[in-house]
Each structure stands twice: as C-alpha cells, then as structure tokens.
Amino acid sequence: QVQLVESGGGLVQAGGSLRLSCAASGGTITTFAMGWFRQAPGKEREFVAAIRANEAYRAYARSVKGRFTISRDNAKNTVFLQMDSLKPEDTAVYYCIFVRPSDYAPLFDSWGQGTQVTVSS
C-alpha cells in the first residue's frame, strides 16, 4: 500500500513563500494523477491543485491560480506545491492524495496527516 507523507509546512508572513513536498513510499505514483487539498479550521476540505501523470495538464483552484505551482518528480516519487504570495486565508492543513484524472476528485478516501501552513498578516 502506497503511503503519502506531506512536509514543508510552517509559519510564514503574508507575501511569503513555502514549498510543500509529498513523498510516496511502498509504491509508485508515476502513473497516477496527484492532487493537493487543504482544510482550514471549521471549513470543508477543498481542492487546491492537481497534476496528471504525464505532467501535460495542471489544474488550480481559482483562489490560488497564479500564486501556486504544482509539479512532480516521478524519479523521486514526489509531488511538490510551490506557494508564493501567501495570504492569511491560505492558512490550513495541506494534504496530497491520488486523484481521478477526469475531475481531480480523490481516488481513495485515505488521507495522511497533512502539513500545517500558517500565514500571519
């Protein structure tokens, strides 16, 4: 069973940057579309970004488009989320997960521990 472990979160001031990583172990992510989701306190988990297996297509939530960039390194079995121009409303726990390439919905209902991102104003 593939395990996904998120890292790279932290506390940053508004306008700052963070780079999140999602490392897979116990299997390969090479043939899968991958996505990032986030959940803020008291809110539903929401889609942030996704990337198809061959990197030919990326998708972003409207709230992060132009500020966040999703990428992957299949050789390292890792997915990244570069977050620039961070805003306080980006504060949330960020999760990576396998997603369906058709609509980027989670492929499995199995979430890791995530990584906390806190943006101060």
Tab-separated table of C-alpha atoms in Angstrom:
chain	number	residue	atom	x	y	z
A	1	GLN	CA	0.000	0.000	0.000
A	2	VAL	CA	1.415	3.357	-1.030
A	3	GLN	CA	1.882	5.865	1.770
A	4	LEU	CA	1.979	9.609	1.126
A	5	VAL	CA	3.790	11.856	3.585
A	6	GLU	CA	3.439	15.614	3.372
A	7	SER	CA	6.088	18.037	4.623
A	8	GLY	CA	7.320	21.590	4.242
A	9	GLY	CA	4.626	23.480	6.070
A	10	GLY	CA	5.293	26.175	8.633
A	11	LEU	CA	4.623	29.706	9.765
A	12	VAL	CA	5.196	32.467	7.227
A	13	GLN	CA	4.248	36.115	6.896
A	14	ALA	CA	1.791	37.271	4.286
A	15	GLY	CA	3.529	37.657	0.950
A	16	GLY	CA	5.999	34.926	1.750
A	17	SER	CA	6.578	31.534	0.137
A	18	LEU	CA	6.629	27.888	1.101
A	19	ARG	CA	7.312	24.698	-0.829
A	20	LEU	CA	5.395	21.628	0.189
A	21	SER	CA	6.527	18.106	-0.636
A	22	CYS	CA	4.607	14.861	-0.823
A	23	ALA	CA	6.811	11.787	-0.765
A	24	ALA	CA	5.428	8.380	-1.653
A	25	SER	CA	6.707	5.097	-0.278
A	26	GLY	CA	5.670	1.485	-0.743
A	27	GLY	CA	4.760	2.017	-4.370
A	28	THR	CA	4.971	4.373	-7.301
A	29	ILE	CA	2.983	7.486	-8.156
A	30	THR	CA	4.301	7.529	-11.728
A	31	THR	CA	1.059	6.501	-13.441
A	32	PHE	CA	-1.297	8.464	-11.212
A	33	ALA	CA	-2.711	11.959	-11.264
A	34	MET	CA	-1.890	13.654	-7.960
A	35	GLY	CA	-3.571	16.478	-6.137
A	36	TRP	CA	-3.272	18.833	-3.202
A	37	PHE	CA	-6.222	19.664	-0.972
A	38	ARG	CA	-6.464	21.820	2.131
A	39	GLN	CA	-8.707	22.162	5.147
A	40	ALA	CA	-8.960	25.276	7.265
A	41	PRO	CA	-10.397	25.182	10.788
A	42	GLY	CA	-14.176	24.882	10.703
A	43	LYS	CA	-14.273	24.525	6.931
A	44	GLU	CA	-14.708	21.722	4.440
A	45	ARG	CA	-11.662	20.226	2.773
A	46	GLU	CA	-11.165	21.891	-0.621
A	47	PHE	CA	-9.291	21.261	-3.819
A	48	VAL	CA	-6.106	23.277	-4.378
A	49	ALA	CA	-4.233	21.861	-7.367
A	50	ALA	CA	-3.690	18.717	-9.408
A	51	ILE	CA	-1.291	17.376	-11.991
A	52	ARG	CA	-1.717	14.497	-14.391
A	53	ALA	CA	0.725	11.599	-14.565
A	54	ASN	CA	2.496	12.851	-17.677
A	55	GLU	CA	2.554	16.462	-16.412
A	56	ALA	CA	0.723	17.510	-19.562
A	57	TYR	CA	-2.012	19.228	-17.643
A	58	ARG	CA	-2.302	21.060	-14.337
A	59	ALA	CA	-5.392	22.429	-12.653
A	60	TYR	CA	-5.755	25.010	-9.905
A	61	ALA	CA	-8.467	26.358	-7.675
A	62	ARG	CA	-9.408	29.895	-8.624
A	63	SER	CA	-8.240	31.150	-5.231
A	64	VAL	CA	-4.638	30.016	-5.795
A	65	LYS	CA	-4.198	30.313	-9.563
A	66	GLY	CA	-1.218	32.476	-10.413
A	67	ARG	CA	0.279	32.075	-6.929
A	68	PHE	CA	0.696	28.308	-6.510
A	69	THR	CA	2.502	25.868	-8.803
A	70	ILE	CA	2.163	22.102	-8.667
A	71	SER	CA	4.926	19.893	-10.028
A	72	ARG	CA	6.184	16.363	-9.726
A	73	ASP	CA	9.425	14.405	-9.915
A	74	ASN	CA	8.459	10.868	-10.845
A	75	ALA	CA	12.044	9.664	-10.465
A	76	LYS	CA	11.881	10.740	-6.815
A	77	ASN	CA	8.275	9.628	-6.365
A	78	THR	CA	7.452	13.099	-5.072
A	79	VAL	CA	4.920	15.835	-5.739
A	80	PHE	CA	5.509	19.483	-4.869
A	81	LEU	CA	3.410	22.563	-4.263
A	82	GLN	CA	5.233	25.875	-4.565
A	83	MET	CA	3.204	28.536	-2.793
A	84	ASP	CA	4.060	32.180	-3.407
A	85	SER	CA	2.400	35.435	-2.386
A	86	LEU	CA	0.790	33.662	0.527
A	87	LYS	CA	-2.269	35.174	2.171
A	88	PRO	CA	-3.744	34.625	5.653
A	89	GLU	CA	-6.670	32.825	4.017
A	90	ASP	CA	-4.235	30.163	2.779
A	91	THR	CA	-3.843	29.011	6.378
A	92	ALA	CA	-4.864	25.342	6.507
A	93	VAL	CA	-3.648	21.792	6.749
A	94	TYR	CA	-2.489	20.702	3.298
A	95	TYR	CA	-2.860	17.135	2.059
A	96	CYS	CA	-1.726	15.314	-1.055
A	97	ILE	CA	-3.639	12.395	-2.497
A	98	PHE	CA	-4.180	10.326	-5.615
A	99	VAL	CA	-6.900	11.874	-7.772
A	100	ARG	CA	-9.015	10.906	-10.768
A	101	PRO	CA	-7.622	12.472	-13.933
A	102	SER	CA	-11.132	13.227	-15.192
A	103	ASP	CA	-12.289	15.532	-12.427
A	104	TYR	CA	-9.452	15.527	-9.854
A	105	ALA	CA	-11.648	14.080	-7.144
A	106	PRO	CA	-9.792	11.911	-4.624
A	107	LEU	CA	-9.277	8.409	-5.943
A	108	PHE	CA	-9.303	6.882	-2.472
A	109	ASP	CA	-10.767	8.155	0.762
A	110	SER	CA	-7.479	7.804	2.577
A	111	TRP	CA	-5.820	10.924	3.895
A	112	GLY	CA	-2.448	11.336	5.500
A	113	GLN	CA	-1.607	13.612	8.399
A	114	GLY	CA	-1.031	16.612	6.186
A	115	THR	CA	1.246	19.553	6.823
A	116	GLN	CA	0.182	22.742	8.594
A	117	VAL	CA	0.582	26.060	6.796
A	118	THR	CA	0.010	29.212	8.816
A	119	VAL	CA	0.175	32.644	7.218
A	120	SER	CA	0.294	35.634	9.521
A	121	SER	CA	-0.919	39.073	8.492
